[in-house]
Amino acid sequence: MSKIAQYLNEHISGEVSTKPDVRAAFSTDASFLTITPEMVVYPRVTNDIRKVARFSWQLAEKGHSLSITARGGGSDLTGGAIGKGIILNTTAHLTNIFELDAKQKLVRLQPGVTFGTLNEALRLQGLHIPSFPASAAYSTVGGAIANNSGGLLSGVSGTTLDWVHQLEVVLANGDVLQTERISKRELNRRKGLQTFEGEIYRQIDGMLTDNEQLIHDKIAIDIIDGAGYAGLAKVKHKDGSFDLTPLLVGSQGTLGIISEVIMKADFASRHHAVGVAGFESREAARDAADELAHLQPTYLEYIDGQLFAEALKRGKTYSFYRDGFSEGTILVFGFADFSERARTRGLKKAEKILQARGAFVTSSSDRYEAEALAVAREVTALHIVPEAADESAPPLLDGAYVPLSRFEDFTAAVDELAKKHHVKLPIYGSVLSNIYTVRPIMQLKKVGDRQKVLKLLDEYGAIVEGYGGHLIGQGGEGRAKASFAHKHIDDDILALYDQVRQAFDPFGTLNAGVKQRTDLKVLVSQLRDTYDMSAFAQYSPHN
Ligand SMILES: Cc1cc2nc3c(=O)[nH]c(=O)nc-3n(C[C@H](O)[C@H](O)[C@H](O)COP(=O)(O)OP(=O)(O)OC[C@H]3O[C@@H](n4cnc5c(N)ncnc54)[C@H](O)[C@@H]3O)c2cc1C
């Protein structure tokens, strides 16, 4: 064990490991990159995180760099949860749910609790947090906040940012900051503090004042863009009140380490009425989807028929096949209203619309049948653990925002991209939140396919941004996508984001390399030569 690891091990109540096997286990997340850390720290209490941060800060003051990467479930798709220095793993000890105020629908917990476990606990009180990602079974609340994750219900219920009440964050120097919405008067008091917290409030407020017009013109708060620190636009309110929460949510561990949170919850409906509709062409599916969206379903998913064709090749069939349809573009929709009448009414109206359009429809309000139908959505997860040993479906092109009005142009351009690179590029996503994923089916063992990875990402980014979308609609840009996403951000905004980072992390000790452009040669050297998500295969992909 190195001297540093030994020192930390002696000074924290958690543990530190430099064992090669342990470091190897933390050298990958769910992205296509790999970096082996120097050590893995398992903090037991907030004070451990503070000590590690303070130590790293003091080293940096002396000119040595030891970056800290906070990590939850490690399911990040962008290399955000891997790093060279310390991996700070929250899933061993920081897993307590402290209190639930069911009346106020608030829950206080530690960051290493998985989103799935939290929702299980909340369901006992008839509650849930609806922004859970599809990875909820193994991803944490800390990770969801740091990535501003969203999921099936986000089209109606928003992303994790909408469900965060308050954060406790360990700053780069080991101090602790509590975020909350504060009045103008309280802001002035905090700006007067002669501490690192005071310095952060002074700097961020100064940036907001100096760049008001720029932020107004170039960071649209209503558009989904997770690249950089777009949350800056939501920090200051018209009445002068101020809240750093939106800046920290989505910051991928680069501005502070979340050590405790208070989340908001909402009533959860236990019953879903579900429908599956199949179309010969995707244009027909899109047109029908636009009409269905007016019925205000709880979710409405678009799934490219190629995914079902691939599933069928593997012998996987779905309950709606029995009614006679197995390929073509699929829409899966659900109504989760509390009233049974409303659910049934929604489904009936949807059927009418779909039948008039000549679609194949099967639907049910019965709980078990509906659940069986909803499984069709999981075809999208089937491909991340391919059956053929040499095949992989790396998450290169996940979570882009594509505006509804440009969807057809976008799909046509993706077809061209697929032809150009001889790669299958099936698309799926949410019609309600306009977040789409393209899942390339590749053989990363082949040099030729590995060479395509960054080209695909670059050209796909240009397509998405060219049609008024954002490459980073869900999750962050991490390491893998920063160079490609930042290309489409104006220099003055990037300079502002640099200032934000500098204010929170002057020595660059927090997740260095994440949310920062990287030389492409460096990225190439970090590429994994095999990729599949077998590491997560023990879990159900959907919560
Ligand atoms: C099969 C699959 C499906 C997925 N589906 C979705 C989806 O539907 N929607 C979606 O948004 N994402 C999805 N993801 C991506 C990912 O699972 C989510 O972003 C998830 O919320 C990350 O949580 P985690 O605990 O795994 O975080 P990690 O991967 O451990 O970390 C994610 C980021 O958060 C930072 N971080 C973690 N903990 C802290 C902390 N305590 N303080 C500060 N920073 C921290 C890390 O440094 C890293 O940058 C999916 C991934 C997979 C593999």
XYZ file of C-alpha atoms and ligand atoms in Angstrom:
596
model
C 0.000 0.000 0.000
C 1.333 3.460 -0.896
C 2.168 5.940 1.866
C -0.819 8.089 0.916
C -3.230 5.143 1.023
C -1.777 4.082 4.367
C -2.132 7.601 5.770
C -5.769 7.846 4.653
C -6.527 4.368 5.955
C -5.254 5.401 9.384
C -7.208 8.639 9.445
C -10.668 7.654 8.254
C -13.197 5.355 9.858
C -13.910 3.703 6.502
C -11.358 1.722 4.504
C -8.824 2.244 1.733
C -7.694 -0.414 -0.732
C -4.924 -0.477 -3.308
C -5.320 -4.182 -4.076
C -4.933 -4.754 -7.842
C -8.200 -6.724 -8.034
C -10.119 -3.968 -6.278
C -8.592 -1.271 -8.461
C -9.397 -3.358 -11.539
C -13.024 -3.707 -10.399
C -13.293 0.087 -10.318
C -11.407 0.674 -13.574
C -14.560 0.633 -15.681
C -18.051 2.059 -15.463
C -20.754 1.383 -18.050
C -18.940 3.465 -20.680
C -16.544 2.253 -23.354
C -13.535 3.743 -21.502
C -11.229 2.364 -18.849
C -8.832 4.000 -16.348
C -7.307 2.217 -13.364
C -7.409 4.259 -10.143
C -4.561 4.521 -7.635
C -6.807 3.531 -4.763
C -10.398 2.970 -3.724
C -11.728 4.678 -0.588
C -14.860 3.452 1.192
C -16.017 6.380 3.351
C -18.125 5.429 6.370
C -19.262 8.913 7.380
C -19.316 12.401 5.905
C -16.262 13.247 7.930
C -14.286 10.631 5.965
C -15.177 12.382 2.710
C -14.122 15.688 4.269
C -10.757 14.255 5.307
C -10.076 12.801 1.855
C -11.011 16.074 0.146
C -8.910 18.136 2.554
C -5.953 15.831 2.053
C -6.177 16.016 -1.726
C -6.493 19.829 -1.524
C -3.395 20.065 0.681
C -1.441 17.852 -1.712
C -2.527 20.083 -4.597
C -1.333 23.162 -2.696
C 2.077 21.513 -2.678
C 1.849 20.823 -6.424
C 0.798 17.137 -6.372
C -2.404 16.042 -8.030
C -4.653 13.306 -6.653
C -8.097 13.680 -8.162
C -11.194 12.300 -6.401
C -13.919 10.564 -8.381
C -17.076 10.033 -6.356
C -18.793 6.846 -7.424
C -22.114 5.175 -6.748
C -23.293 2.210 -8.792
C -20.712 2.883 -11.521
C -23.368 2.723 -14.243
C -22.318 6.023 -15.789
C -22.300 5.780 -19.576
C -19.664 8.468 -20.177
C -16.610 7.561 -18.087
C -17.765 9.929 -15.351
C -17.315 7.298 -12.625
C -13.721 6.328 -13.410
C -10.529 8.254 -12.702
C -6.792 8.042 -12.138
C -6.549 9.022 -8.480
C -9.018 8.100 -5.752
C -12.324 6.364 -6.373
C -14.618 7.303 -3.508
C -17.171 4.528 -3.394
C -20.446 5.399 -1.651
C -22.180 2.030 -1.995
C -20.433 0.223 0.870
C -21.397 2.345 3.876
C -23.277 5.478 2.827
C -26.520 3.599 2.337
C -28.796 4.808 5.123
C -32.267 6.176 4.693
C -32.480 8.366 7.804
C -36.018 9.652 7.907
C -39.175 9.882 5.902
C -41.750 12.558 6.465
C -44.654 10.972 4.597
C -46.890 13.966 5.265
C -44.501 16.438 3.697
C -43.319 13.783 1.236
C -39.652 14.405 2.064
C -36.982 11.786 2.604
C -33.459 12.282 3.997
C -30.796 9.791 2.998
C -27.177 9.110 2.088
C -25.981 9.129 -1.529
C -25.117 5.429 -1.802
C -28.725 4.213 -1.483
C -29.840 2.746 -4.802
C -32.747 4.496 -6.453
C -34.572 1.163 -6.557
C -34.191 0.600 -2.808
C -35.357 4.132 -2.090
C -38.453 3.695 -4.225
C -39.200 0.321 -2.599
C -39.070 2.008 0.797
C -41.231 4.909 -0.368
C -43.804 2.582 -1.920
C -44.636 1.287 1.543
C -46.114 4.749 2.104
C -47.712 4.908 -1.356
C -44.961 7.235 -2.570
C -42.127 7.199 -5.098
C -39.676 9.494 -6.860
C -40.727 9.276 -10.487
C -37.465 10.372 -12.135
C -35.808 6.951 -11.558
C -33.523 5.805 -14.401
C -33.853 2.391 -16.046
C -30.729 1.387 -14.083
C -32.437 2.082 -10.720
C -31.821 -1.455 -9.425
C -28.081 -0.820 -9.182
C -27.533 2.930 -9.603
C -27.558 5.282 -6.638
C -29.422 8.420 -5.708
C -26.066 10.267 -5.505
C -25.259 9.187 -9.055
C -28.735 10.158 -10.283
C -28.332 13.630 -8.779
C -24.809 14.050 -10.155
C -26.067 12.996 -13.607
C -29.490 14.611 -13.352
C -30.890 11.284 -14.466
C -34.316 10.722 -15.871
C -36.306 7.753 -17.026
C -39.572 6.299 -18.200
C -41.738 8.828 -16.360
C -39.599 11.908 -17.010
C -41.695 13.112 -19.942
C -44.426 13.909 -17.421
C -42.565 14.069 -14.099
C -39.261 15.715 -14.962
C -35.702 14.710 -14.170
C -33.971 14.175 -10.818
C -33.373 17.918 -10.449
C -37.131 18.355 -10.012
C -37.066 15.978 -7.020
C -34.105 17.313 -5.058
C -35.073 19.406 -2.054
C -31.685 20.013 -0.434
C -28.117 18.795 -0.763
C -25.238 18.485 1.645
C -22.044 18.722 -0.359
C -18.417 18.298 0.644
C -16.436 20.995 -1.134
C -12.997 20.556 -2.693
C -11.236 21.793 0.471
C -13.272 19.532 2.787
C -15.718 22.191 3.997
C -19.409 21.342 3.910
C -22.068 23.353 2.081
C -25.830 22.916 2.442
C -27.815 23.986 -0.576
C -31.307 25.396 -0.264
C -33.238 28.280 -1.688
C -32.077 31.328 0.236
C -33.377 34.897 0.298
C -31.445 37.857 -1.075
C -30.666 38.850 2.502
C -29.301 35.412 3.378
C -27.292 35.432 0.141
C -25.632 38.655 1.248
C -24.874 37.124 4.630
C -23.284 34.067 3.002
C -21.325 36.252 0.599
C -19.866 37.932 3.649
C -18.496 34.679 5.122
C -14.712 34.515 5.178
C -14.777 30.844 4.195
C -14.558 28.850 0.963
C -18.367 28.737 0.947
C -18.456 32.553 1.138
C -15.971 32.726 -1.738
C -18.139 30.418 -3.868
C -21.282 32.501 -3.233
C -19.379 35.723 -4.043
C -17.930 34.316 -7.254
C -21.097 32.650 -8.574
C -23.263 35.683 -7.823
C -20.647 37.895 -9.477
C -20.640 35.690 -12.582
C -24.424 35.791 -12.777
C -24.448 39.581 -12.551
C -21.630 40.084 -15.051
C -23.030 37.622 -17.581
C -26.765 38.154 -17.221
C -27.360 38.887 -20.887
C -25.077 36.113 -22.118
C -26.796 33.552 -19.914
C -30.211 34.811 -20.944
C -29.330 34.628 -24.646
C -27.370 31.405 -24.754
C -28.397 29.066 -21.948
C -32.058 28.367 -22.484
C -33.447 27.050 -19.220
C -36.354 25.274 -20.866
C -34.176 23.238 -23.218
C -32.594 20.036 -22.065
C -28.816 20.312 -22.224
C -26.708 18.486 -19.659
C -23.372 19.611 -21.092
C -21.254 21.984 -19.020
C -23.013 23.740 -16.166
C -26.257 24.835 -17.821
C -27.875 24.656 -14.355
C -26.221 28.042 -13.757
C -29.180 29.638 -15.512
C -31.502 28.344 -12.784
C -29.557 29.521 -9.727
C -30.913 33.043 -9.328
C -34.593 33.839 -9.262
C -36.379 37.046 -10.233
C -37.085 37.875 -6.587
C -33.348 37.763 -5.828
C -33.523 34.406 -4.060
C -30.684 32.036 -4.824
C -30.138 28.273 -4.871
C -26.959 26.444 -5.857
C -28.833 23.119 -6.152
C -29.426 23.286 -9.944
C -25.736 23.964 -10.489
C -24.640 20.957 -8.440
C -27.250 18.624 -9.927
C -25.769 17.285 -13.163
C -22.215 18.372 -12.280
C -20.894 14.759 -12.301
C -18.874 15.135 -9.126
C -16.815 18.035 -10.514
C -18.069 20.756 -8.148
C -18.465 18.846 -4.901
C -19.187 15.452 -3.391
C -22.786 14.852 -2.347
C -22.782 13.446 1.189
C -26.448 13.686 2.165
C -29.678 14.633 0.423
C -33.279 15.471 1.075
C -35.454 14.322 -1.806
C -39.065 15.149 -2.559
C -41.430 12.269 -3.293
C -44.882 12.018 -4.823
C -47.858 9.688 -4.654
C -47.319 6.608 -6.805
C -50.015 4.907 -8.803
C -49.780 1.138 -8.532
C -51.762 0.436 -11.673
C -50.865 1.029 -15.260
C -53.034 0.392 -18.278
C -50.667 -0.466 -21.111
C -50.878 -0.625 -24.889
C -48.491 -1.765 -27.603
C -48.971 -0.622 -31.177
C -47.074 -1.853 -34.217
C -46.621 0.037 -37.478
C -45.274 -0.941 -40.881
C -43.324 2.299 -41.192
C -41.729 4.562 -38.653
C -43.341 7.628 -40.251
C -46.747 6.109 -39.449
C -45.567 5.403 -35.899
C -44.351 8.966 -35.414
C -47.597 10.484 -36.726
C -49.628 8.276 -34.413
C -47.330 9.135 -31.512
C -48.000 12.839 -31.985
C -51.718 12.176 -31.732
C -51.375 9.837 -28.757
C -49.333 12.435 -26.884
C -52.451 14.652 -26.743
C -54.156 12.005 -24.584
C -51.542 12.719 -21.896
C -50.315 9.192 -21.307
C -47.885 8.642 -18.429
C -45.321 7.353 -20.882
C -45.029 6.875 -24.610
C -41.997 5.079 -25.974
C -40.833 4.755 -29.564
C -38.869 1.589 -30.386
C -37.217 0.837 -33.715
C -38.302 -2.492 -35.218
C -34.644 -3.478 -35.736
C -34.391 -4.074 -31.999
C -37.255 -6.558 -32.124
C -35.782 -8.217 -35.204
C -32.478 -8.680 -33.352
C -34.348 -9.999 -30.310
C -36.223 -12.462 -32.486
C -32.932 -13.749 -33.910
C -32.003 -14.571 -30.339
C -35.270 -16.409 -29.882
C -36.769 -13.730 -27.640
C -40.461 -13.164 -28.129
C -42.917 -10.880 -26.340
C -46.462 -11.419 -25.178
C -47.926 -9.157 -27.855
C -46.364 -11.366 -30.593
C -48.948 -13.964 -29.755
C -51.553 -11.643 -31.163
C -49.771 -11.662 -34.486
C -47.282 -8.829 -34.683
C -43.554 -9.157 -34.253
C -41.731 -6.544 -36.282
C -42.053 -2.981 -37.478
C -41.825 0.167 -35.385
C -43.423 -0.184 -31.992
C -45.026 2.328 -29.640
C -45.502 1.321 -26.020
C -47.726 3.576 -23.937
C -49.132 3.555 -20.457
C -51.736 5.391 -18.417
C -51.069 5.423 -14.686
C -53.895 7.698 -13.537
C -55.131 6.995 -10.011
C -58.698 6.522 -11.240
C -59.423 3.276 -13.033
C -61.983 5.051 -15.185
C -59.400 7.546 -16.384
C -56.946 4.763 -17.216
C -59.525 2.777 -19.165
C -60.776 5.896 -20.938
C -57.208 6.778 -21.982
C -56.623 3.311 -23.341
C -59.942 3.238 -25.260
C -59.228 6.578 -26.907
C -55.708 5.445 -27.808
C -57.060 2.244 -29.395
C -59.510 4.253 -31.473
C -56.771 6.531 -32.787
C -54.479 3.624 -33.551
C -57.111 1.466 -35.252
C -58.114 4.386 -37.461
C -54.478 4.501 -38.549
C -54.438 0.800 -39.364
C -51.957 -0.065 -36.622
C -51.720 -3.392 -34.897
C -52.827 -2.788 -31.288
C -52.952 -4.890 -28.197
C -53.697 -3.409 -24.793
C -54.877 -4.242 -21.333
C -56.066 -2.627 -18.106
C -55.591 -5.860 -16.204
C -52.596 -5.475 -13.911
C -50.772 -8.676 -14.888
C -51.516 -8.512 -18.587
C -50.477 -4.882 -18.635
C -47.213 -5.723 -16.913
C -46.527 -8.441 -19.483
C -47.135 -5.987 -22.316
C -44.894 -3.339 -20.771
C -42.008 -5.804 -20.910
C -41.749 -4.951 -24.622
C -39.795 -1.853 -23.526
C -37.061 -4.083 -22.183
C -36.066 -5.079 -25.687
C -33.890 -1.961 -25.540
C -31.957 -3.390 -22.605
C -31.631 -6.859 -24.108
C -29.005 -5.588 -26.502
C -26.611 -4.230 -23.952
C -25.696 -7.757 -22.992
C -25.472 -9.403 -26.429
C -25.643 -13.143 -26.715
C -22.827 -13.487 -29.258
C -19.529 -13.365 -27.410
C -17.889 -11.030 -29.901
C -20.749 -8.552 -30.209
C -21.312 -5.474 -28.137
C -23.642 -2.542 -28.075
C -21.566 0.188 -26.439
C -23.519 3.147 -25.087
C -21.993 5.720 -27.423
C -25.087 7.502 -28.477
C -27.384 7.441 -25.461
C -29.690 10.153 -24.246
C -29.724 12.856 -26.914
C -32.460 15.476 -26.971
C -34.082 15.775 -30.401
C -36.881 18.303 -30.878
C -40.129 16.765 -32.023
C -40.307 18.928 -35.146
C -36.996 17.543 -36.488
C -37.436 13.898 -35.587
C -37.965 12.693 -39.165
C -34.894 14.524 -40.475
C -32.947 13.133 -37.541
C -33.940 9.511 -38.232
C -33.157 9.906 -41.943
C -29.700 11.267 -41.084
C -29.093 8.385 -38.660
C -29.969 5.965 -41.497
C -27.313 7.632 -43.641
C -24.805 7.403 -40.814
C -25.548 3.689 -40.425
C -25.006 3.101 -44.156
C -21.792 5.113 -44.193
C -20.232 3.185 -41.311
C -21.843 -0.194 -41.995
C -23.249 -0.340 -38.468
C -26.815 -1.034 -37.387
C -28.123 2.029 -35.560
C -31.567 1.303 -34.095
C -33.285 4.216 -32.344
C -35.516 4.202 -29.292
C -36.676 6.802 -26.846
C -39.419 8.791 -25.220
C -41.836 10.731 -27.349
C -42.852 12.792 -24.306
C -39.392 13.936 -23.218
C -37.822 13.765 -26.708
C -34.826 11.886 -25.340
C -33.544 9.294 -27.788
C -30.869 6.637 -27.754
C -29.205 5.010 -30.727
C -27.738 1.639 -29.860
C -24.955 0.677 -32.315
C -24.381 -3.026 -32.652
C -20.648 -3.535 -33.086
C -17.721 -5.869 -32.554
C -15.320 -3.841 -30.459
C -12.723 -6.595 -30.647
C -12.239 -5.626 -34.288
C -9.858 -2.718 -34.767
C -12.095 -1.443 -37.575
C -15.089 -1.153 -35.252
C -13.010 0.409 -32.470
C -11.879 3.045 -34.943
C -15.505 3.837 -35.685
C -16.380 4.639 -32.074
C -15.167 8.228 -31.887
C -16.101 8.958 -35.514
C -19.664 7.825 -34.871
C -19.866 9.929 -31.735
C -18.546 12.986 -33.539
C -20.795 12.658 -36.575
C -23.842 11.730 -34.513
C -23.250 14.790 -32.311
C -23.190 16.976 -35.419
C -26.480 15.455 -36.629
C -28.261 15.957 -33.307
C -27.021 19.509 -32.801
C -27.653 20.284 -36.479
C -31.334 19.541 -35.973
C -31.595 21.806 -32.955
C -31.068 19.053 -30.393
C -28.409 18.368 -27.784
C -26.020 15.452 -27.647
C -26.284 15.546 -23.853
C -30.006 15.446 -23.224
C -29.810 12.938 -20.392
C -26.804 12.237 -18.152
C -23.620 14.246 -18.484
C -20.913 14.434 -21.116
C -18.368 12.861 -18.742
C -15.042 12.046 -20.349
C -16.314 10.230 -23.411
C -18.536 12.904 -24.870
C -17.065 16.180 -23.604
C -14.901 16.834 -26.670
C -17.862 16.245 -28.964
C -20.519 18.083 -26.958
C -18.369 21.135 -26.163
C -17.691 21.624 -29.877
C -21.261 22.851 -30.154
C -21.118 25.279 -27.233
C -20.014 28.872 -27.867
C -16.596 29.889 -26.532
C -17.979 32.585 -24.222
C -20.258 30.043 -22.542
C -17.431 27.524 -22.241
C -15.281 30.250 -20.645
C -18.079 30.915 -18.170
C -18.323 27.197 -17.350
C -14.556 27.188 -16.751
C -15.002 30.033 -14.275
C -17.705 28.062 -12.456
C -15.418 25.076 -12.154
C -12.523 27.248 -11.039
C -14.692 28.777 -8.300
C -15.608 25.385 -6.843
C -12.416 23.495 -7.630
C -9.432 25.832 -7.974
C -6.855 23.008 -7.852
C -8.713 20.593 -10.132
C -8.989 17.840 -7.528
C -12.613 16.901 -8.263
C -13.102 14.358 -11.046
C -10.342 15.788 -13.238
C -10.904 15.071 -16.931
C -14.682 14.822 -16.589
C -16.711 17.568 -18.306
C -13.451 18.656 -19.914
C -12.347 18.343 -23.516
C -9.748 15.624 -23.941
C -7.196 15.144 -26.642
C -8.608 12.446 -28.925
C -5.376 10.459 -28.644
C -5.950 10.240 -24.887
C -9.501 9.014 -25.449
C -8.280 6.400 -27.913
C -5.764 5.164 -25.339
C -8.611 4.768 -22.824
C -10.891 2.750 -25.150
C -11.873 -0.693 -23.878
C -11.144 -3.470 -26.338
C -14.122 -5.512 -25.289
C -17.402 -4.202 -24.120
C -20.565 -5.637 -22.817
C -22.568 -4.895 -19.728
C -22.372 -8.352 -18.231
C -21.225 -6.669 -15.012
C -24.811 -5.492 -14.562
C -26.424 -8.647 -15.932
C -27.507 -9.926 -12.536
C -30.004 -7.097 -12.244
C -33.233 -6.539 -14.007
C -32.641 -3.624 -16.348
C -35.924 -1.971 -15.407
C -37.101 -0.891 -12.025
C -28.509 -0.325 -18.490
C -28.432 1.107 -18.155
C -29.561 1.881 -18.240
C -29.499 3.239 -17.929
N -30.640 3.976 -18.002
C -30.613 5.273 -17.686
C -31.813 6.045 -17.723
O -32.901 5.535 -17.970
N -31.727 7.364 -17.455
C -30.539 7.952 -17.107
O -30.535 9.159 -16.854
N -29.398 7.244 -17.058
C -29.402 5.929 -17.319
N -28.247 5.192 -17.234
C -27.010 5.850 -16.802
C -26.776 5.741 -15.278
O -27.244 4.512 -14.815
C -27.482 6.850 -14.506
O -26.979 8.100 -14.855
C -27.395 6.654 -12.983
O -28.218 7.587 -12.341
C -25.984 6.769 -12.449
O -25.978 6.347 -11.093
P -24.734 5.576 -10.463
O -24.962 5.405 -9.024
O -24.430 4.353 -11.220
O -23.613 6.678 -10.685
P -22.099 6.464 -11.052
O -21.981 5.831 -12.380
O -21.383 5.853 -9.933
O -21.666 8.003 -11.152
C -22.264 8.846 -12.105
C -21.633 10.240 -11.984
O -22.028 10.795 -10.742
C -20.908 11.114 -9.951
N -21.249 10.781 -8.580
C -21.665 9.599 -8.075
N -21.905 9.707 -6.757
C -21.638 10.980 -6.422
C -21.673 11.709 -5.201
N -22.023 11.146 -4.048
N -21.322 13.020 -5.226
C -20.952 13.621 -6.376
N -20.890 12.978 -7.545
C -21.234 11.675 -7.570
C -19.772 10.285 -10.500
O -18.512 10.896 -10.262
C -20.108 10.219 -11.973
O -19.631 11.345 -12.635
C -28.274 3.828 -17.545
C -27.122 3.039 -17.448
C -27.205 1.693 -17.738
C -25.975 0.868 -17.587
